[in-house]
């Protein structure tokens, strides 16, 4: 994950900045002539600065101290102390020199330690903020890509080739013996195709409009499956104007037919029911198909699309649940906020 | 006289193919029509036709399943609306197939091939079918049943962020809720797709796609940040190798 390289870079940059900071302090203090030479000031300054920086880096690496507010102070103090011990040894040959004989460096060290701490912690915060911004940007781009992918998958899912060619095959087979059936199937297919094309641009439909498309779909499946498919719709008139974004309900109906009913030898029934429960509109798609055991072949993607769209459109105010019917088959329960009464 | 059977779950399509065959190949005797894979198998066993027209997608058994147990003397012609992958394989292996909607012209071509007494390609077909069978992945757990009062709710395993177990139950954590299933972590581990679900701890299986970040500590264990969750998951040392190459 490139973590090690990032860390190494951070270490080098922090030492470079610290060195620059220490040099500046030494130059700043030179006119005061606190020590016998500029070099001595420089050595003391570097000892303190590098020591504090090292303590900071070690603290950062060894423990997760960000959450503990006393940690920065502790680190600065221990770094300062250690720096002064080394400086005492280097400059005076007396380890405790700066703690017993001359307090000027200790005072200067505390002063610049605090200044340095403020400067560096501000820089750290800035870096963190920048990192968070970059992270947020990356998350936004990833989200955008997911949305696009979902849209694409939706487009592909709308006209499943197997369904399309089977329907055309059915029309071809009906033309001679049952021209009326062929014609109505052709009309249903073109309604479905037209709706698919239109809906890629359309944001919201009504429940009635969606049901019209679903009815076209189910009528075609009825031609294909014959006695193996029973259809029941229970939609109160007052709910027909309820707004319903496209491609929420249809995938549930398609799943019920493709994965529940069509693979079942004797077929079965599908029921679509809309009701108002509290301040929610609830649409249930129930089937008597194969149910849970065979729900494995690929419909996870379709359902995830529905879930993602629900989350994008309504946040947590909408939900999709799959329930197992006691008598076999599955009920998909779509809950949307608001109801047009 | 050559004999044949047709297997297609769609009544119209089976009848249509039968009608076309009558027109294009009047000498062919149709011995019957089956409307699912199980019926097809029984019909073939009873009539041992020279040719079996098998739709690929049928309830019960698929056309490919049926073809595996067809007697050696029966030649298989697959019929499909759209199975691009299978069609490519058929074309490559010179297996007979028809595309729906079946056109008269295409049917004529196919029949002229069937009439040429080419040696039966049973071995080749068997090899092709074996290849298809090998490609179907082992069954993986896709859905979890979660008891919820009177009803049973289905949760897609792909939506699960992680599983965490205590002595008796396993908690299933998804973006919006935590639910309990009566499956041990071991049972889950055996049934989940190991590419996407990693056991990272004695009591934790995590969905790899839900991991935002893995942070290493001094003891070589990792703290995992999970999408949409505030808590961190700790891996145990035994499973740390999973993240070393991330």
XYZ file of C-alpha atoms in Angstrom:
587
model
C 0.000 0.000 0.000
C 3.041 2.310 -0.332
C 2.800 3.076 3.376
C 6.467 2.503 4.057
C 7.555 4.897 1.308
C 5.146 7.557 2.471
C 6.473 7.222 5.988
C 10.087 7.463 4.870
C 9.293 10.587 2.904
C 7.569 12.097 5.895
C 10.598 11.370 8.101
C 13.035 13.001 5.685
C 10.867 16.065 5.170
C 10.378 16.519 8.910
C 14.146 16.388 9.574
C 14.852 18.838 6.763
C 12.258 21.283 8.086
C 13.508 20.866 11.640
C 17.085 21.563 10.551
C 15.972 24.702 8.787
C 14.015 25.759 11.871
C 17.025 25.145 14.155
C 19.355 27.101 11.866
C 16.922 30.026 11.883
C 16.765 30.016 15.683
C 20.550 29.940 15.973
C 20.852 32.911 13.606
C 18.091 34.717 15.478
C 19.813 34.173 18.843
C 23.331 34.998 17.607
C 23.071 38.811 18.256
C 22.198 38.104 21.898
C 25.565 36.396 22.328
C 24.228 33.971 24.905
C 27.099 31.569 24.258
C 30.746 31.881 23.514
C 30.322 31.322 19.766
C 27.724 30.964 17.066
C 28.711 27.304 16.681
C 27.782 26.548 20.252
C 24.344 28.094 19.790
C 23.964 26.117 16.577
C 24.868 22.823 18.269
C 22.486 23.394 21.182
C 19.725 24.440 18.835
C 20.184 21.380 16.620
C 20.395 19.013 19.589
C 17.099 20.250 20.974
C 15.302 20.446 17.594
C 16.381 17.064 16.245
C 15.723 15.401 19.570
C 12.177 16.766 19.752
C 11.531 15.757 16.148
C 12.831 12.248 16.799
C 10.675 11.932 19.894
C 7.672 13.051 17.853
C 8.320 10.532 15.094
C 8.930 7.700 17.538
C 5.794 8.571 19.454
C 3.844 8.630 16.226
C 5.190 5.257 15.168
C 5.081 3.410 18.457
C 1.703 4.325 19.833
C -1.563 5.612 18.464
C -1.421 8.757 20.507
C -3.496 11.101 18.335
C -6.408 10.574 20.637
C -4.478 11.548 23.784
C -4.152 15.307 24.117
C -1.299 15.279 26.661
C 0.923 13.252 24.326
C 2.281 16.194 22.253
C 3.321 18.049 25.438
C 4.960 14.939 26.856
C 6.794 14.318 23.613
C 8.006 17.919 23.351
C 9.238 17.887 26.989
C 11.039 14.555 26.725
C 12.609 15.587 23.417
C 13.722 18.878 24.929
C 15.178 17.165 28.011
C 17.064 14.585 25.986
C 18.321 17.274 23.580
C 19.654 19.344 26.470
C 21.405 16.322 27.970
C 23.217 15.659 24.692
C 24.000 19.340 24.195
C 25.402 19.533 27.757
C 27.604 16.538 27.052
C 28.765 17.867 23.668
C 29.347 21.521 24.564
C 30.377 21.424 28.203
C 31.260 17.763 28.847
C 28.698 17.958 31.680
C 25.503 15.961 31.176
C 23.343 17.992 33.545
C 24.950 21.371 32.740
C 21.791 22.946 31.336
C 19.703 21.763 34.299
C 22.085 22.951 37.043
C 24.342 25.827 35.972
C 22.839 27.688 33.042
C 19.069 27.845 32.535
C 19.158 30.194 29.539
C 19.143 27.317 27.029
C 16.376 25.553 28.926
C 14.236 28.698 28.818
C 15.078 29.336 25.163
C 14.421 25.648 24.455
C 11.008 25.747 26.100
C 10.126 28.944 24.232
C 11.189 27.645 20.825
C 9.891 24.192 21.641
C 6.431 25.696 22.081
C 6.805 27.800 18.913
C 8.071 24.779 16.974
C 5.326 22.612 18.332
C 2.691 25.118 17.216
C 4.248 25.521 13.766
C 4.637 21.793 13.184
C 1.270 20.758 14.556
C -0.382 23.333 12.285
C 1.526 21.880 9.362
C 0.512 18.350 10.387
C -3.115 19.425 10.573
C -2.839 21.028 7.155
C -1.389 17.829 5.748
C -4.137 15.783 7.366
C -6.814 18.084 5.982
C -5.265 17.858 2.542
C -5.166 14.068 2.837
C -8.794 13.969 3.908
C -9.720 16.204 0.977
C -7.884 13.880 -1.397
C -9.635 10.916 0.189
C -13.029 12.583 -0.171
C -12.252 13.401 -3.785
C -11.221 9.803 -4.461
C -14.421 8.582 -2.798
C -16.478 10.968 -4.921
C -14.828 9.764 -8.126
C -15.332 6.141 -7.090
C -19.001 6.888 -6.354
C -19.405 8.534 -9.738
C -17.851 5.552 -11.452
C -20.153 3.191 -9.575
C -23.155 5.253 -10.636
C -22.058 5.073 -14.262
C -21.466 1.346 -14.014
C -24.891 0.885 -12.488
C -26.468 2.896 -15.284
C -24.668 0.790 -17.842
C -25.699 -2.454 -16.200
C -29.267 -1.173 -16.061
C -29.192 -0.456 -19.772
C -27.909 -3.913 -20.524
C -30.317 -5.526 -18.115
C -33.320 -3.838 -19.699
C -33.290 -5.867 -22.861
C -32.017 -9.297 -22.027
C -30.947 -10.847 -25.342
C -32.269 -14.286 -24.498
C -35.688 -12.801 -23.772
C -35.610 -10.676 -26.919
C -34.759 -13.512 -29.301
C -37.156 -15.928 -27.669
C -39.909 -13.335 -28.064
C -39.032 -12.862 -31.724
C -39.097 -16.629 -32.106
C -42.560 -16.681 -30.599
C -43.787 -13.975 -32.940
C -42.409 -15.926 -35.908
C -44.174 -19.055 -34.679
C -47.520 -17.258 -34.210
C -47.616 -15.448 -37.548
C -49.135 -18.356 -39.519
C -51.506 -19.951 -37.021
C -52.392 -17.037 -34.780
C -51.808 -13.701 -36.546
C -53.676 -11.755 -33.818
C -51.468 -13.255 -31.139
C -48.390 -12.446 -33.207
C -49.559 -8.858 -33.621
C -50.300 -8.274 -29.946
C -46.980 -9.840 -28.908
C -45.211 -7.576 -31.373
C -47.014 -4.567 -29.889
C -46.080 -5.624 -26.373
C -42.473 -6.024 -27.392
C -42.337 -2.597 -29.021
C -43.962 -1.044 -25.931
C -41.269 -2.625 -23.822
C -38.453 -1.508 -26.119
C -39.838 2.017 -26.405
C -40.136 2.267 -22.651
C -36.562 1.070 -22.212
C -35.272 3.710 -24.588
C -37.346 6.478 -23.087
C -36.569 5.601 -19.516
C -32.855 6.088 -19.812
C -33.671 9.804 -20.012
C -36.704 9.886 -17.763
C -36.259 10.339 -14.036
C -39.682 9.605 -12.651
C -42.704 7.673 -13.847
C -45.953 6.974 -12.132
C -46.915 3.590 -10.771
C -49.495 3.313 -13.562
C -46.872 3.944 -16.250
C -44.507 1.404 -14.742
C -47.311 -1.142 -14.502
C -48.119 -0.669 -18.171
C -44.571 -1.691 -19.056
C -44.654 -4.561 -16.596
C -47.951 -5.763 -18.027
C -46.425 -5.736 -21.522
C -43.543 -7.795 -20.153
C -45.789 -10.262 -18.345
C -48.070 -10.653 -21.377
C -45.083 -11.659 -23.462
C -43.974 -14.116 -20.794
C -47.516 -15.478 -20.726
C -47.285 -16.180 -24.477
C -43.981 -17.930 -23.892
C -44.948 -19.929 -20.826
C -48.655 -20.482 -21.467
C -50.352 -22.387 -18.627
C -47.168 -22.325 -16.611
C -47.691 -18.656 -15.691
C -50.539 -17.054 -13.703
C -50.639 -13.313 -13.180
C -52.535 -11.233 -10.608
C -52.325 -7.463 -10.077
C -53.924 -5.719 -7.102
C -53.367 -2.000 -7.476
C -55.844 0.454 -5.885
C -56.818 3.303 -8.218
C -55.714 5.945 -5.738
C -52.130 4.682 -5.909
C -51.824 4.747 -9.676
C -50.588 8.346 -9.764
C -47.947 7.603 -7.128
C -44.558 8.631 -8.542
C -42.233 5.698 -9.045
C -38.712 5.948 -10.432
C -38.178 3.607 -13.378
C -36.460 0.268 -13.053
C -37.214 -0.358 -9.410
C -40.227 -2.584 -9.807
C -39.506 -4.206 -13.156
C -36.306 -6.006 -12.050
C -38.252 -7.566 -9.164
C -40.917 -8.828 -11.557
C -38.289 -10.127 -13.972
C -36.471 -11.896 -11.153
C -39.656 -13.605 -10.038
C -40.302 -14.909 -13.552
C -36.757 -15.703 -14.680
C -35.384 -17.200 -11.470
C -38.501 -18.321 -9.644
C -41.148 -19.442 -12.122
C -39.551 -20.206 -15.487
C -37.068 -22.773 -14.120
C -39.855 -24.521 -12.170
C -41.265 -27.511 -14.055
C -44.921 -26.770 -13.389
C -44.486 -22.981 -13.347
C -46.597 -20.944 -10.933
C -48.100 -17.562 -10.182
C -46.887 -14.004 -9.730
C -48.801 -11.345 -7.811
C -48.111 -7.627 -7.630
C -49.823 -5.668 -4.885
C -49.543 -2.022 -3.837
C -50.761 -0.692 -0.468
C -50.277 2.236 1.841
C -48.857 1.434 5.257
C -48.461 4.453 7.520
C -46.566 7.078 5.560
C -45.066 4.524 3.177
C -46.163 3.059 -0.127
C -45.497 -0.651 -0.100
C -45.285 -2.675 -3.304
C -44.987 -6.429 -2.993
C -44.026 -8.826 -5.774
C -44.822 -12.369 -4.662
C -44.241 -15.571 -6.587
C -44.824 -19.279 -6.010
C -41.581 -20.207 -7.748
C -38.573 -22.252 -6.765
C -37.640 -19.804 -4.017
C -34.511 -19.504 -2.032
C -32.579 -22.561 -3.150
C -32.047 -21.556 -6.720
C -31.905 -17.804 -6.285
C -28.228 -18.166 -6.954
C -27.858 -17.611 -10.670
C -26.949 -14.036 -11.196
C -29.957 -12.115 -9.911
C -27.858 -10.713 -7.090
C -26.622 -8.032 -9.462
C -30.128 -6.924 -10.418
C -31.178 -6.684 -6.795
C -28.055 -4.825 -5.841
C -28.814 -2.325 -8.617
C -32.282 -1.779 -7.176
C -30.823 -1.329 -3.684
C -28.201 1.125 -4.902
C -30.783 3.141 -6.773
C -33.054 3.206 -3.741
C -30.179 4.419 -1.570
C -29.230 7.086 -4.107
C -32.807 8.333 -4.500
C -34.201 8.075 -0.982
C -31.294 7.391 1.396
C -32.528 5.299 4.284
C -36.187 6.256 3.784
C -36.757 3.407 1.304
C -35.995 -0.284 1.533
C -36.097 -3.557 -0.350
C -36.549 -6.805 1.521
C -36.719 -10.349 0.249
C -38.927 -12.629 2.286
C -39.448 -16.334 1.967
C -43.073 -17.347 1.570
C -44.224 -20.086 3.962
C -45.654 -22.019 0.997
C -42.555 -21.599 -1.179
C -41.456 -18.810 -3.452
C -40.280 -15.336 -2.561
C -41.901 -12.011 -1.805
C -39.926 -8.890 -2.676
C -41.122 -5.983 -0.572
C -40.401 -2.475 -1.818
C -41.057 0.340 0.662
C -41.031 3.908 -0.596
C -41.527 7.070 1.430
C -44.651 9.169 0.967
C -48.031 8.286 -0.471
C -50.325 10.233 -2.747
C -53.730 9.943 -1.240
C -36.855 -43.109 -42.437
C -35.045 -40.655 -40.175
C -36.704 -39.956 -36.832
C -36.461 -36.955 -34.521
C -37.777 -35.434 -31.322
C -38.044 -31.775 -30.278
C -37.493 -30.466 -26.751
C -38.389 -26.854 -25.973
C -40.188 -25.525 -22.904
C -42.030 -22.995 -25.011
C -44.990 -24.670 -26.636
C -45.139 -22.188 -29.535
C -41.489 -22.548 -30.372
C -41.588 -26.348 -30.259
C -44.588 -26.362 -32.555
C -42.989 -23.800 -34.877
C -39.847 -25.901 -35.270
C -42.016 -28.960 -35.914
C -43.965 -27.107 -38.623
C -40.782 -25.874 -40.260
C -39.297 -29.366 -40.246
C -42.433 -30.791 -41.890
C -42.105 -28.251 -44.676
C -38.362 -28.462 -45.186
C -37.854 -32.178 -44.536
C -41.093 -34.041 -45.307
C -39.432 -37.434 -44.894
C -38.506 -36.796 -41.291
C -40.710 -38.581 -38.795
C -41.349 -36.605 -35.597
C -41.691 -39.023 -32.701
C -42.780 -36.472 -30.135
C -42.242 -33.184 -28.362
C -41.026 -32.566 -24.807
C -41.544 -29.361 -22.821
C -38.869 -29.689 -20.203
C -35.557 -31.434 -19.693
C -36.947 -34.315 -17.677
C -39.604 -35.087 -20.294
C -36.971 -34.830 -23.015
C -34.809 -37.435 -21.333
C -37.744 -39.835 -20.978
C -38.862 -39.258 -24.568
C -35.386 -39.932 -25.954
C -35.029 -43.081 -23.837
C -38.418 -44.343 -25.052
C -38.070 -43.543 -28.771
C -34.285 -43.488 -29.384
C -34.585 -40.981 -32.249
C -31.891 -40.370 -34.864
C -31.914 -36.665 -34.122
C -32.770 -34.727 -30.947
C -33.436 -30.997 -31.241
C -32.673 -29.702 -27.741
C -33.372 -26.215 -26.458
C -30.561 -25.220 -24.111
C -32.535 -23.387 -21.434
C -35.292 -25.623 -20.117
C -36.683 -26.138 -16.625
C -35.688 -29.339 -14.876
C -32.640 -30.186 -16.929
C -30.937 -27.983 -19.507
C -30.399 -29.124 -23.075
C -26.721 -29.561 -22.237
C -27.624 -31.849 -19.325
C -29.932 -33.893 -21.546
C -27.256 -34.205 -24.244
C -24.903 -35.828 -21.739
C -27.157 -38.852 -21.410
C -28.289 -39.204 -25.007
C -27.618 -42.694 -26.506
C -24.695 -42.919 -28.931
C -26.913 -43.342 -31.987
C -28.780 -40.094 -31.445
C -27.413 -36.944 -32.989
C -27.948 -33.753 -31.016
C -28.853 -30.393 -32.548
C -28.880 -27.603 -29.962
C -31.439 -24.821 -30.260
C -30.865 -21.546 -28.468
C -32.139 -17.980 -28.414
C -28.968 -16.446 -27.096
C -26.157 -18.198 -25.315
C -23.200 -16.543 -26.918
C -20.663 -18.496 -24.980
C -22.191 -21.861 -25.868
C -22.710 -20.864 -29.492
C -19.035 -19.939 -29.859
C -18.081 -23.315 -28.419
C -20.486 -25.163 -30.747
C -19.140 -23.354 -33.781
C -15.567 -24.125 -32.771
C -16.341 -27.819 -32.205
C -18.485 -28.108 -35.361
C -21.472 -29.157 -33.258
C -24.894 -28.670 -34.828
C -26.966 -25.811 -33.497
C -29.852 -23.575 -34.515
C -30.547 -20.001 -33.448
C -34.029 -18.785 -32.571
C -35.987 -17.492 -34.324
C -35.211 -20.447 -36.583
C -35.307 -19.442 -40.238
C -36.205 -21.841 -43.026
C -32.969 -21.170 -44.839
C -30.768 -21.882 -41.846
C -32.734 -25.035 -41.131
C -32.172 -26.257 -44.704
C -28.413 -25.750 -44.348
C -28.377 -27.640 -41.108
C -30.380 -30.493 -42.542
C -28.134 -30.862 -45.544
C -25.300 -31.307 -43.077
C -27.287 -33.845 -41.099
C -28.068 -35.777 -44.269
C -24.435 -36.122 -45.192
C -23.467 -39.310 -43.436
C -20.688 -37.836 -41.388
C -19.382 -40.096 -38.688
C -21.150 -39.330 -35.480
C -19.273 -36.918 -33.339
C -20.297 -38.380 -30.040
C -16.808 -38.271 -28.579
C -16.302 -34.705 -29.561
C -19.669 -33.692 -28.165
C -18.962 -35.497 -24.913
C -15.690 -33.653 -24.621
C -17.395 -30.317 -25.249
C -20.086 -31.027 -22.670
C -17.454 -32.020 -20.125
C -15.829 -28.686 -20.691
C -19.119 -26.879 -20.037
C -19.668 -28.882 -16.882
C -16.158 -28.092 -15.646
C -16.841 -24.415 -16.137
C -19.795 -24.255 -13.824
C -18.319 -23.009 -10.584
C -18.893 -24.875 -7.342
C -22.031 -23.841 -5.507
C -21.353 -20.945 -3.209
C -23.570 -19.500 -0.573
C -25.413 -16.550 -2.124
C -28.217 -15.897 0.323
C -28.611 -16.084 4.049
C -31.898 -16.891 5.704
C -32.459 -14.628 8.645
C -35.348 -15.354 10.984
C -37.397 -12.267 11.691
C -40.488 -12.877 13.799
C -42.799 -15.028 11.715
C -41.081 -14.394 8.431
C -37.753 -15.377 6.949
C -35.773 -12.631 5.373
C -33.181 -13.213 2.678
C -29.901 -11.338 2.841
C -27.519 -11.363 -0.128
C -24.057 -12.374 1.070
C -22.560 -9.697 -1.175
C -24.285 -7.087 0.980
C -22.650 -8.436 4.126
C -19.761 -6.325 5.429
C -18.568 -8.901 7.936
C -19.602 -11.841 10.117
C -18.751 -11.936 13.790
C -19.479 -14.916 15.978
C -19.770 -15.600 19.650
C -20.134 -19.056 21.134
C -23.570 -19.869 19.691
C -24.599 -17.406 17.023
C -23.098 -15.392 14.253
C -23.918 -11.746 13.756
C -24.330 -10.673 10.143
C -23.390 -7.020 9.719
C -24.732 -5.200 6.666
C -24.703 -1.481 5.928
C -28.058 -0.890 7.578
C -28.421 -3.531 10.291
C -27.035 -6.363 12.351
C -28.841 -9.688 12.332
C -28.207 -13.057 13.853
C -27.977 -16.370 11.990
C -27.698 -19.858 13.412
C -24.576 -20.732 11.488
C -21.142 -21.122 12.991
C -18.229 -19.179 11.582
C -16.766 -22.474 10.377
C -19.904 -23.442 8.477
C -19.942 -20.004 6.878
C -16.278 -20.180 5.971
C -16.850 -23.493 4.186
C -19.728 -22.150 2.118
C -18.591 -18.638 1.241
C -16.525 -17.714 -1.777
C -12.959 -17.615 -0.418
C -11.984 -14.989 -2.948
C -14.339 -12.448 -1.466
C -14.686 -13.541 2.143
C -11.622 -13.859 4.317
C -11.389 -15.347 7.741
C -9.254 -12.783 9.578
C -9.810 -13.919 13.121
C -11.104 -16.929 15.014
C -14.467 -15.165 15.214
C -14.520 -12.863 12.165
C -15.040 -13.317 8.426
C -14.828 -10.106 6.464
C -16.045 -9.189 2.975
C -12.831 -8.108 1.259
C -14.668 -5.597 -0.878
C -15.841 -3.785 2.254
C -12.345 -3.159 3.619
C -11.339 0.484 3.336
C -7.970 0.279 5.020
C -5.751 -2.166 6.866
C -3.435 -0.640 9.463
C -0.611 -2.654 10.917
C 0.403 -2.488 14.557
C 3.723 -3.351 16.216
C 2.724 -6.969 16.838
C 2.004 -7.595 13.187
C -1.769 -7.650 13.521
C -4.013 -5.455 11.433
C -6.828 -3.101 12.294
C -9.397 -3.081 9.480
C -11.586 -0.121 8.692
C -14.885 -1.205 7.134
C -16.946 0.810 4.683
C -19.805 2.585 6.407
C -18.836 1.391 9.901
C -17.119 3.223 12.731
C -15.706 0.224 14.579
C -12.372 -1.333 13.665
C -11.884 -5.075 13.293
C -8.723 -6.633 14.684
C -7.168 -9.523 12.836
C -5.265 -12.160 14.732
C -1.613 -12.843 14.042
C -2.432 -16.186 12.443
C -4.345 -14.452 9.623
C -2.093 -11.402 9.173
C -0.378 -12.955 6.138
C -3.547 -12.220 4.144
C -2.781 -8.501 4.219
C 0.955 -8.519 3.810
C 0.700 -8.269 0.044
C -2.152 -5.819 -0.146
